[in-house]
Amino acid sequence: MITVQHLIKTYNKGTVKAVNDISFEVKDGELFGLIGPDGAGKSSIFRMLTTLLLPDSGIATVNGYDIVNDFQNIRNHIGYMPGRFSLYQDLTIEENLEFFATVFNTSIEENYDLIKDIYVQIEPFKDRRTGKLSGGMKQKLALCCALIHKPDVLFLDEPTTGVDVVSRREFWDMLKKLKNQGLTILVSTPYMDEAGLCDRIALLQNGQILSIDTPAHIVASFGDILYSLSSPKMYKLLVTMRAYDNMNSCFAFGDSLHLTLKDNSKKDELYSYLKKSDFGEIEINQIMPTIEDCFIKLLKEN
Amino acid sequence: MEAVISTNKLTKRFGQFIAANELTFDVYKGEIFGFLGANGAGKTTAMRMLCGLSIPSSGAATIAGFDVYKQTEQIKKNIGYMSQKFSLYEDLTVAENIRFYAGIYGLKIPEIKAKTIELLERLGMMNEAKKLVRELPLGWKQKLAFSVSLVHSPKIVFLDEPTGGVDPVTRRQFWDLIYYAADSGVTVFVTTHYMDEAEYCNRVSIMVDGVIEALDSPRNLKRQFEVDSMEDVFYKLARNAKRAEQ
């Protein structure tokens, strides 16, 4: 279990508030996501919870241990995969794994069960130097190294940044399996579509939590009617909709626009407004918001 | 339609390894072309050839009318390039960065002055002109880097994962700039890991194991693979990739 109370971290003599009074709790066995862009404070939170950085103020515990006073106990019970790849590039896959096992007074054999599913995918290349691996393979090895001492809590800082769709899906499948084995997992990501794969999430921006809940509850609390619009002339449609006086928000979302209105009782007026220009065939549907819609709305409100 | 990028069986080998294998495609003037692929599919190798930074092993290609074997210097003068790792100098101010790049590309002093004002106004950064780039938020840096890559009015701009790590609103504002540039006739060649951004492209190619496996508009690709999103198109094509190497 992780508890965080009023955690604050500033840099540059207090001028940069990286983590600005953040509180949350991660329950045992929970897969909890910190969702936000670069600079939201995700990595600072990770470094404080993994005892690599001291907070300015606030209290946090991991499995009951205080992050300042009991740092040594925490280090023995957690696995940490930093955002930047931090294994030894000159060592092979196997040497890196063995190094991390030895540091924690264990061996690859002892905890092989825990990493087996992941390790078999990279084992054929175990004599290859880590510096020569692809992004997806580095990511798998880093996860193995974070798991080899059988931690209770796993900290994964942006494990899927910069990797392709296929590797991302595989990685989340692995996380789900680890969660089912009872691990508590704190994971961060800038990809909003990954938020839905967590039990609970905190949406972060500028060192503060915008919202914290299950993905389903966050979506349910959107509190506005959301329309999707599409036509063969998408850019023209976007420019036209932005100029519409009853438009509250309008953003491109893949192959459609997502639109909210200031006054939903005037929805019929929207059709007549669109008829003035030639967009070809326009499709308008009322849709459920995504986490990204919620994030955008919260950014606007804050 | 005028092709500003035209390749024919463009290939790059490193010893036995074929990084890019017989790439044949055209990109047209004012088009937003998404260049997608799994990690290690050969995108970077292909991009380097198209930018005149790497001589192909075989095949042919012209970029803005210039040959990738013999006219690499002309290619460099006629293209813009921006990558996720910023090309901006953090210790220079916003205005100094613009002046520096404009100077490198040979703009005259009066042109540089006019360009600087035009660019700052379009970005709404007049008040930030004298700020160090280091002090800017990430999203602003990306928008500035994109505008700087267009300072010499190139015919084509190459964007290598331009929007990594920014918030969803800033990411969309960045795409507004891309649309604006394409609307004024600049050809945009872009790589991204965000599959929703692939939907914003006029056409998209997907590379798997060194080969272009699919090339069409997002709408047609989704129809062809009978799925609802570009993410699923990508997944269907790349999930059996053998080369997970970089």
Coordinates of C-alpha atoms in Angstrom, one line a residue:
Chain A
M1 CA 0.0 0.0 0.0
I2 CA 1.1 3.5 -0.8
T3 CA -0.1 6.6 1.1
V4 CA 0.8 10.1 0.0
Q5 CA -0.3 13.2 2.1
H6 CA 0.3 16.8 1.0
L7 CA 3.5 16.0 -0.8
I8 CA 5.4 19.1 -2.0
K9 CA 8.7 19.2 -4.1
T10 CA 10.1 22.4 -5.5
Y11 CA 13.3 23.0 -7.6
N12 CA 15.4 26.1 -8.2
K13 CA 15.0 27.6 -4.8
G14 CA 11.3 27.1 -4.7
T15 CA 10.5 28.8 -8.0
V16 CA 9.5 25.6 -9.8
K17 CA 6.7 23.7 -8.0
A18 CA 7.1 20.3 -9.5
V19 CA 4.8 18.5 -7.0
N20 CA 2.3 20.9 -5.4
D21 CA 0.5 19.5 -2.4
I22 CA -0.4 16.1 -3.8
S23 CA -2.3 13.4 -1.8
F24 CA -3.5 10.0 -2.9
E25 CA -3.6 6.3 -1.8
V26 CA -2.9 3.1 -3.6
K27 CA -4.4 0.0 -2.1
D28 CA -2.8 -3.4 -1.9
G29 CA -3.1 -5.2 -5.2
E30 CA -4.3 -2.1 -7.1
L31 CA -3.0 -1.0 -10.5
F32 CA -3.0 2.8 -10.1
G33 CA -2.1 5.2 -13.0
L34 CA -0.6 8.7 -12.9
I35 CA -1.8 10.3 -16.1
G36 CA -0.3 13.5 -17.4
P37 CA 2.0 15.2 -19.8
D38 CA 5.8 15.9 -19.3
G39 CA 6.3 18.4 -16.5
A40 CA 3.1 17.3 -14.6
G41 CA 5.2 16.0 -11.7
K42 CA 5.0 12.3 -12.4
S43 CA 8.7 11.5 -12.2
S44 CA 9.3 13.6 -9.1
I45 CA 6.5 11.7 -7.3
F46 CA 8.2 8.4 -8.4
R47 CA 11.6 9.5 -7.2
M48 CA 10.3 10.5 -3.8
L49 CA 8.3 7.3 -3.3
T50 CA 11.3 5.2 -4.3
T51 CA 13.4 7.2 -1.8
L52 CA 15.7 8.7 -4.4
L53 CA 14.6 12.3 -3.7
L54 CA 13.6 14.0 -0.5
P55 CA 10.3 16.0 -0.4
D56 CA 10.2 19.6 0.8
S57 CA 7.3 18.7 3.0
G58 CA 4.4 16.2 3.3
I59 CA 4.3 12.6 4.3
A60 CA 4.4 9.4 2.3
T61 CA 4.6 5.7 3.1
V62 CA 5.1 2.6 1.1
N63 CA 3.9 -0.6 2.8
G64 CA 3.8 1.3 6.0
Y65 CA 7.4 2.5 5.8
D66 CA 8.1 6.2 5.8
I67 CA 9.9 7.4 2.6
V68 CA 12.4 9.6 4.6
N69 CA 13.1 7.6 7.8
D70 CA 12.7 4.0 6.6
F71 CA 14.2 4.3 3.2
Q72 CA 16.2 1.2 3.4
N73 CA 13.2 -1.0 4.2
I74 CA 11.4 0.5 1.2
R75 CA 14.2 -0.2 -1.2
N76 CA 14.2 -3.9 -0.3
H77 CA 10.5 -4.2 -1.0
I78 CA 10.0 -2.3 -4.2
G79 CA 10.8 -2.6 -7.9
Y80 CA 11.5 0.5 -9.8
M81 CA 11.6 1.1 -13.6
P82 CA 12.7 4.7 -14.2
G83 CA 11.5 6.7 -17.2
R84 CA 15.0 6.8 -18.7
F85 CA 16.5 3.4 -19.6
S86 CA 19.0 2.8 -16.8
L87 CA 20.4 -0.6 -17.2
Y88 CA 24.1 -1.2 -18.0
Q89 CA 24.4 -0.9 -21.7
D90 CA 27.8 -2.7 -21.8
L91 CA 26.4 -5.8 -20.0
T92 CA 24.4 -8.5 -21.7
I93 CA 20.7 -9.2 -21.0
E94 CA 21.7 -12.0 -18.7
E95 CA 24.5 -10.1 -17.0
N96 CA 22.1 -7.2 -16.2
L97 CA 19.5 -9.5 -14.7
E98 CA 22.1 -11.3 -12.7
F99 CA 23.6 -8.1 -11.4
F100 CA 20.2 -6.9 -10.1
A101 CA 19.5 -10.3 -8.5
T102 CA 22.8 -10.3 -6.8
V103 CA 22.4 -6.7 -5.5
F104 CA 19.2 -7.9 -3.7
N105 CA 20.9 -11.1 -2.4
T106 CA 18.9 -13.4 -4.6
S107 CA 19.4 -15.3 -7.8
I108 CA 17.6 -15.6 -11.2
E109 CA 16.6 -19.2 -10.4
E110 CA 15.0 -18.3 -7.1
N111 CA 12.4 -16.0 -8.5
Y112 CA 12.4 -17.2 -12.1
D113 CA 8.6 -18.0 -11.8
L114 CA 7.8 -14.3 -11.5
I115 CA 9.7 -13.2 -14.6
K116 CA 9.3 -16.3 -16.7
D117 CA 6.5 -15.1 -19.0
I118 CA 8.4 -11.9 -19.8
Y119 CA 11.9 -13.3 -19.8
V120 CA 11.3 -16.1 -22.3
Q121 CA 10.6 -13.5 -24.9
I122 CA 14.1 -12.0 -24.6
E123 CA 16.0 -15.1 -23.5
P124 CA 17.0 -16.1 -27.0
F125 CA 19.1 -12.9 -27.0
K126 CA 20.5 -13.2 -23.5
D127 CA 24.1 -12.9 -24.7
R128 CA 23.4 -9.6 -26.5
R129 CA 24.6 -6.4 -25.0
T130 CA 21.8 -4.2 -23.7
G131 CA 22.9 -1.2 -25.7
K132 CA 22.1 -3.1 -28.9
L133 CA 18.5 -3.9 -28.0
S134 CA 15.3 -2.4 -29.5
G135 CA 13.0 -0.3 -27.4
G136 CA 10.5 -3.1 -26.8
M137 CA 13.2 -5.5 -25.7
K138 CA 14.8 -3.0 -23.4
Q139 CA 11.5 -2.3 -21.8
K140 CA 10.9 -6.1 -21.1
L141 CA 14.4 -6.5 -19.7
A142 CA 14.0 -3.4 -17.4
L143 CA 10.7 -4.9 -16.1
C144 CA 12.5 -8.2 -15.4
C145 CA 15.2 -6.4 -13.5
A146 CA 12.6 -4.5 -11.5
L147 CA 10.9 -7.8 -10.6
I148 CA 13.8 -10.2 -9.9
H149 CA 13.9 -9.6 -6.1
K150 CA 10.2 -10.3 -5.8
P151 CA 9.0 -6.9 -4.7
D152 CA 5.6 -6.2 -3.2
V153 CA 5.2 -2.8 -4.9
L154 CA 6.2 -2.0 -8.5
F155 CA 6.9 1.6 -9.7
L156 CA 6.9 2.0 -13.4
D157 CA 7.6 5.5 -14.7
E158 CA 6.4 5.9 -18.3
P159 CA 7.2 2.3 -19.4
T160 CA 5.5 2.7 -22.7
T161 CA 6.7 6.1 -23.9
G162 CA 8.1 6.0 -27.4
V163 CA 7.3 2.3 -28.1
D164 CA 4.9 1.2 -30.8
V165 CA 1.3 0.1 -30.5
V166 CA 2.1 -3.6 -30.5
S167 CA 4.7 -3.4 -27.7
R168 CA 2.4 -1.2 -25.7
R169 CA -0.4 -3.7 -25.8
E170 CA 2.0 -6.5 -24.9
F171 CA 3.3 -4.5 -22.0
W172 CA -0.2 -3.8 -20.5
D173 CA -1.0 -7.5 -20.8
M174 CA 2.1 -8.2 -18.7
L175 CA 1.0 -5.7 -16.1
K176 CA -2.4 -7.2 -15.9
K177 CA -0.9 -10.6 -15.1
L178 CA 1.4 -9.1 -12.5
K179 CA -1.5 -7.4 -10.8
N180 CA -3.4 -10.8 -10.8
Q181 CA -0.4 -12.2 -8.9
G182 CA -1.0 -9.7 -6.1
L183 CA 1.5 -7.0 -6.9
T184 CA 0.6 -3.4 -6.1
I185 CA 1.5 -1.3 -9.2
L186 CA 2.0 2.5 -9.6
V187 CA 2.4 3.3 -13.3
S188 CA 2.6 6.6 -15.2
T189 CA 1.8 7.4 -18.8
P190 CA 1.3 10.3 -21.1
Y191 CA -1.0 8.2 -23.3
M192 CA -4.6 8.9 -22.2
D193 CA -5.9 5.7 -23.9
E194 CA -3.9 3.7 -21.4
A195 CA -5.8 5.2 -18.5
G196 CA -8.7 2.9 -19.0
L197 CA -6.5 -0.1 -18.3
C198 CA -5.9 1.0 -14.7
D199 CA -8.1 0.3 -11.6
R200 CA -7.9 3.9 -10.6
I201 CA -6.1 7.0 -12.0
A202 CA -5.0 10.4 -11.0
L203 CA -5.0 13.0 -13.8
L204 CA -2.0 15.3 -13.3
Q205 CA -1.1 18.8 -14.6
N206 CA 1.5 21.3 -13.3
G207 CA 2.2 19.4 -10.1
Q208 CA -1.5 19.1 -9.1
I209 CA -4.1 16.4 -9.3
L210 CA -7.0 17.5 -11.5
S211 CA -9.1 14.4 -10.7
I212 CA -8.7 11.1 -9.0
D213 CA -11.1 8.1 -9.4
T214 CA -11.8 5.0 -11.4
P215 CA -11.7 5.6 -15.2
A216 CA -15.4 4.9 -15.4
H217 CA -16.3 7.4 -12.7
I218 CA -14.2 10.1 -14.3
V219 CA -15.9 9.5 -17.6
A220 CA -19.3 9.6 -15.9
S221 CA -18.5 12.9 -14.2
F222 CA -17.9 14.7 -17.5
G223 CA -21.2 16.4 -17.0
D224 CA -21.8 17.7 -20.5
I225 CA -23.3 16.4 -23.7
L226 CA -20.6 15.4 -26.1
Y227 CA -21.1 15.2 -29.9
S228 CA -18.9 13.7 -32.5
L229 CA -18.9 15.3 -36.0
S230 CA -17.2 13.9 -39.1
S231 CA -17.2 14.8 -42.7
P232 CA -14.9 14.3 -45.7
K233 CA -13.6 17.9 -45.2
M234 CA -12.3 17.7 -41.6
Y235 CA -10.1 20.7 -41.4
K236 CA -12.7 23.0 -42.9
L237 CA -15.2 21.6 -40.5
L238 CA -12.9 22.2 -37.5
V239 CA -12.3 25.8 -38.6
T240 CA -16.0 26.4 -39.2
M241 CA -17.0 24.9 -35.8
R242 CA -14.5 26.9 -33.9
A243 CA -16.2 30.1 -35.3
Y244 CA -19.6 28.9 -34.2
D245 CA -21.0 31.2 -31.4
N246 CA -22.8 28.4 -29.5
M247 CA -19.5 26.3 -29.5
N248 CA -18.1 25.6 -26.0
S249 CA -15.2 23.4 -27.0
C250 CA -14.2 21.7 -30.3
F251 CA -11.2 19.5 -30.7
A252 CA -10.0 17.0 -33.3
F253 CA -10.2 13.4 -32.1
G254 CA -8.8 11.1 -34.7
D255 CA -11.3 10.8 -37.5
S256 CA -13.9 13.0 -35.9
L257 CA -14.4 16.3 -34.0
H258 CA -15.6 16.3 -30.4
L259 CA -17.9 19.1 -29.7
T260 CA -19.7 20.5 -26.6
L261 CA -22.2 23.4 -26.9
K262 CA -22.8 26.3 -24.6
D263 CA -26.6 25.9 -24.8
N264 CA -27.7 22.3 -25.6
S265 CA -31.3 23.4 -26.2
K266 CA -30.1 25.0 -29.4
K267 CA -28.9 21.8 -30.9
D268 CA -31.2 22.2 -34.0
E269 CA -29.5 25.5 -34.8
L270 CA -26.3 23.5 -35.2
Y271 CA -27.7 21.7 -38.2
S272 CA -28.8 24.9 -39.9
Y273 CA -25.3 26.4 -39.2
L274 CA -23.6 23.5 -40.8
K275 CA -25.9 23.6 -43.8
K276 CA -24.5 27.0 -44.8
S277 CA -21.2 25.5 -45.9
D278 CA -20.6 22.5 -48.1
F279 CA -18.9 19.7 -46.1
G280 CA -20.2 16.8 -48.1
E281 CA -21.9 14.2 -45.9
I282 CA -21.8 15.2 -42.2
E283 CA -22.3 12.7 -39.5
I284 CA -23.3 13.9 -36.0
N285 CA -23.6 11.5 -33.0
Q286 CA -23.9 11.9 -29.3
I287 CA -21.1 9.9 -27.7
M288 CA -19.5 8.9 -24.4
P289 CA -16.5 11.0 -23.5
T290 CA -13.0 9.4 -23.3
I291 CA -10.5 10.1 -20.5
E292 CA -8.8 12.5 -22.9
D293 CA -12.1 14.5 -23.3
C294 CA -12.2 14.7 -19.5
F295 CA -8.6 15.8 -19.2
I296 CA -9.1 18.5 -21.8
K297 CA -12.2 19.7 -19.9
L298 CA -10.4 19.7 -16.6
L299 CA -7.5 21.7 -18.1
K300 CA -9.9 24.3 -19.3
E301 CA -11.6 24.6 -15.9
N302 CA -8.3 24.9 -14.0
Chain B
M1 CA -0.7 16.4 -58.7
E2 CA 2.8 17.5 -58.2
A3 CA 5.0 15.0 -56.4
V4 CA 7.6 16.7 -54.1
I5 CA 8.9 13.4 -52.8
S6 CA 9.2 10.5 -55.3
T7 CA 11.0 7.3 -54.6
N8 CA 11.5 4.2 -56.7
K9 CA 12.8 0.9 -55.1
L10 CA 14.8 3.0 -52.6
T11 CA 16.9 0.5 -50.5
K12 CA 19.5 0.8 -47.7
R13 CA 21.6 -2.2 -46.7
F14 CA 24.0 -2.4 -43.8
G15 CA 26.0 -5.5 -44.6
Q16 CA 23.6 -8.4 -44.9
F17 CA 20.8 -6.4 -43.1
I18 CA 18.3 -4.6 -45.4
A19 CA 17.0 -1.7 -43.2
A20 CA 14.8 -0.3 -45.9
N21 CA 13.7 -2.5 -48.8
E22 CA 12.6 -1.2 -52.2
L23 CA 10.5 1.7 -50.9
T24 CA 8.3 3.1 -53.7
F25 CA 5.9 6.0 -53.1
D26 CA 5.1 9.6 -54.0
V27 CA 4.1 12.4 -51.7
Y28 CA 2.3 15.4 -53.2
K29 CA 2.5 19.1 -52.7
G30 CA 0.6 20.3 -49.6
E31 CA -0.1 16.8 -48.4
I32 CA 0.2 15.7 -44.8
F33 CA 1.8 12.3 -45.1
G34 CA 2.0 10.0 -42.1
F35 CA 5.0 7.7 -42.0
L36 CA 4.3 5.0 -39.5
G37 CA 6.0 1.8 -38.5
A38 CA 6.8 -0.5 -35.6
N39 CA 10.0 0.1 -33.6
G40 CA 12.8 -1.0 -35.8
A41 CA 10.8 -1.2 -39.0
G42 CA 13.3 1.1 -40.8
K43 CA 11.5 4.5 -40.6
T44 CA 14.6 6.4 -39.3
T45 CA 16.8 4.9 -42.0
A46 CA 14.3 5.9 -44.7
M47 CA 13.9 9.4 -43.3
R48 CA 17.7 9.9 -43.3
M49 CA 17.9 9.0 -47.0
L50 CA 15.0 11.3 -47.8
C51 CA 16.7 14.2 -45.9
G52 CA 20.0 13.7 -47.8
L53 CA 21.8 12.5 -44.7
S54 CA 22.4 8.9 -45.9
I55 CA 23.2 7.7 -49.4
P56 CA 20.9 4.8 -50.5
S57 CA 22.4 1.4 -51.5
S58 CA 20.1 1.2 -54.5
G59 CA 17.0 2.6 -56.0
A60 CA 16.1 6.2 -56.8
A61 CA 14.5 9.2 -55.2
T62 CA 14.0 12.9 -55.7
I63 CA 13.2 15.3 -53.0
A64 CA 11.8 18.7 -54.1
G65 CA 13.2 17.8 -57.5
F66 CA 16.8 17.0 -56.2
D67 CA 18.5 13.7 -56.4
V68 CA 19.3 11.8 -53.2
Y69 CA 22.7 10.6 -54.5
K70 CA 24.1 13.7 -56.1
Q71 CA 22.3 16.7 -54.8
T72 CA 22.2 16.2 -51.0
E73 CA 23.2 19.8 -50.2
Q74 CA 20.4 21.2 -52.3
I75 CA 18.0 18.8 -50.6
K76 CA 19.1 20.1 -47.1
K77 CA 18.5 23.7 -48.2
N78 CA 15.0 22.9 -49.4
I79 CA 13.6 20.9 -46.5
G80 CA 12.9 21.7 -42.9
Y81 CA 13.4 19.2 -40.1
M82 CA 12.2 18.9 -36.6
S83 CA 12.6 16.0 -34.2
Q84 CA 11.5 15.2 -30.7
K85 CA 14.9 16.1 -29.4
F86 CA 14.8 19.8 -30.0
S87 CA 17.0 21.4 -32.4
L88 CA 16.7 24.7 -30.5
Y89 CA 19.5 26.1 -28.4
E90 CA 18.3 26.2 -24.8
D91 CA 20.8 28.9 -23.8
L92 CA 19.7 31.3 -26.6
T93 CA 16.6 33.4 -26.4
V94 CA 13.6 32.8 -28.6
A95 CA 14.5 35.6 -31.0
E96 CA 18.2 34.5 -31.1
N97 CA 17.2 31.0 -32.1
I98 CA 15.1 32.3 -34.9
R99 CA 17.9 34.7 -36.0
F100 CA 20.4 31.9 -35.8
Y101 CA 18.5 29.4 -38.0
A102 CA 17.5 32.1 -40.5
G103 CA 21.1 33.1 -40.7
I104 CA 22.3 29.5 -41.2
Y105 CA 19.8 29.1 -44.1
G106 CA 21.2 32.3 -45.7
L107 CA 18.4 34.7 -45.2
K108 CA 19.3 38.4 -45.5
I109 CA 19.2 40.7 -42.4
P110 CA 16.0 42.5 -43.4
E111 CA 14.4 39.2 -44.2
I112 CA 15.4 37.8 -40.8
K113 CA 13.9 40.9 -39.1
A114 CA 10.6 40.5 -40.9
K115 CA 10.5 36.7 -40.4
T116 CA 11.2 37.1 -36.7
I117 CA 8.2 39.4 -36.2
E118 CA 5.9 37.4 -38.4
L119 CA 6.8 34.2 -36.6
L120 CA 6.5 35.6 -33.1
E121 CA 3.1 37.1 -33.9
R122 CA 1.7 33.9 -35.3
L123 CA 2.8 32.0 -32.3
G124 CA 1.6 34.7 -29.9
M125 CA 5.1 34.8 -28.4
M126 CA 5.9 38.6 -28.8
N127 CA 6.3 38.9 -25.0
E128 CA 8.6 35.9 -24.9
A129 CA 11.1 37.0 -27.6
K130 CA 13.8 37.8 -25.0
K131 CA 13.2 34.7 -22.9
L132 CA 15.7 31.9 -22.9
V133 CA 14.3 28.8 -24.7
R134 CA 15.2 26.8 -21.6
E135 CA 12.5 28.7 -19.6
L136 CA 9.6 27.9 -22.0
P137 CA 7.1 25.1 -21.4
L138 CA 7.6 22.0 -23.5
G139 CA 4.6 22.7 -25.7
W140 CA 5.8 26.2 -26.6
K141 CA 9.3 24.8 -27.4
Q142 CA 7.7 22.4 -29.9
K143 CA 5.6 25.0 -31.6
L144 CA 8.7 27.3 -31.8
A145 CA 10.9 24.4 -33.1
F146 CA 8.3 23.7 -35.8
S147 CA 8.1 27.3 -36.9
V148 CA 11.9 27.6 -36.9
S149 CA 12.0 24.6 -39.2
L150 CA 9.9 26.6 -41.7
V151 CA 11.9 29.8 -41.4
H152 CA 13.6 29.4 -44.9
S153 CA 10.2 28.6 -46.6
P154 CA 11.1 25.0 -47.4
K155 CA 8.9 22.9 -49.8
I156 CA 8.9 20.0 -47.4
V157 CA 9.1 19.7 -43.6
F158 CA 10.0 16.4 -41.9
L159 CA 8.6 16.0 -38.4
D160 CA 10.0 13.1 -36.4
E161 CA 7.7 12.3 -33.5
P162 CA 7.0 16.0 -32.9
T163 CA 4.3 15.8 -30.2
G164 CA 5.8 13.4 -27.6
G165 CA 5.0 14.2 -24.0
V166 CA 2.8 17.2 -24.3
D167 CA -0.7 17.6 -22.9
P168 CA -3.8 16.9 -25.1
V169 CA -4.6 20.5 -25.8
T170 CA -1.1 21.5 -26.8
R171 CA -0.9 18.5 -29.0
R172 CA -3.9 19.6 -30.9
Q173 CA -2.6 23.2 -31.1
F174 CA 0.5 21.8 -32.7
W175 CA -1.6 20.0 -35.3
D176 CA -3.3 23.3 -36.0
L177 CA 0.1 24.6 -37.1
I178 CA 0.6 21.5 -39.3
Y179 CA -2.7 22.1 -41.0
Y180 CA -1.9 25.8 -41.5
A181 CA 1.4 24.9 -43.1
A182 CA -0.1 22.3 -45.4
D183 CA -2.9 24.7 -46.3
S184 CA -0.2 27.2 -47.5
G185 CA 1.4 24.5 -49.7
V186 CA 4.1 23.0 -47.5
T187 CA 4.3 19.3 -47.7
V188 CA 4.4 17.7 -44.2
F189 CA 6.0 14.3 -43.7
V190 CA 5.4 13.2 -40.1
T191 CA 6.1 10.2 -37.9
T192 CA 4.1 9.6 -34.7
H193 CA 3.3 6.9 -32.2
Y194 CA -0.1 8.5 -31.5
M195 CA -2.5 6.6 -33.7
D196 CA -5.2 9.3 -33.4
E197 CA -2.8 11.6 -35.1
A198 CA -2.4 9.2 -38.0
E199 CA -6.1 9.9 -38.7
Y200 CA -5.3 13.6 -39.3
C201 CA -3.0 12.7 -42.2
N202 CA -4.2 12.8 -45.8
R203 CA -2.4 9.5 -46.5
V204 CA -0.5 7.1 -44.3
S205 CA 2.1 4.5 -45.0
I206 CA 2.9 1.7 -42.6
M207 CA 6.3 0.0 -42.6
V208 CA 6.9 -3.5 -41.2
D209 CA 10.3 -5.2 -41.3
G210 CA 11.8 -2.7 -43.8
V211 CA 8.9 -2.9 -46.3
I212 CA 6.0 -0.5 -46.8
E213 CA 3.1 -2.9 -46.1
A214 CA 0.2 -0.5 -46.6
L215 CA -0.3 3.0 -48.1
D216 CA -3.6 4.8 -48.4
S217 CA -5.9 7.3 -46.7
P218 CA -6.9 6.4 -43.2
R219 CA -10.4 5.9 -44.3
N220 CA -9.5 3.5 -47.0
L221 CA -7.0 1.6 -44.8
K222 CA -9.7 1.1 -42.1
R223 CA -12.1 -0.2 -44.8
Q224 CA -9.4 -2.5 -46.3
F225 CA -8.6 -4.0 -42.9
E226 CA -12.2 -4.0 -41.7
V227 CA -11.4 -2.2 -38.4
D228 CA -12.6 1.0 -36.8
S229 CA -9.4 2.8 -35.9
M230 CA -5.9 3.3 -37.3
E231 CA -4.6 1.7 -34.1
D232 CA -6.2 -1.5 -35.1
V233 CA -4.9 -1.2 -38.7
F234 CA -1.4 -0.8 -37.3
Y235 CA -1.8 -3.7 -34.8
K236 CA -3.0 -6.0 -37.6
L237 CA 0.0 -5.2 -39.8
A238 CA 2.7 -5.0 -37.2
R239 CA 1.8 -7.7 -34.7
N240 CA 3.7 -10.3 -36.7
A241 CA 6.8 -8.2 -37.3
K242 CA 9.9 -10.2 -37.0
R243 CA 12.2 -7.4 -36.5
A244 CA 11.8 -5.8 -33.1
E245 CA 15.3 -4.5 -33.4
Q246 CA 16.3 -0.9 -33.8

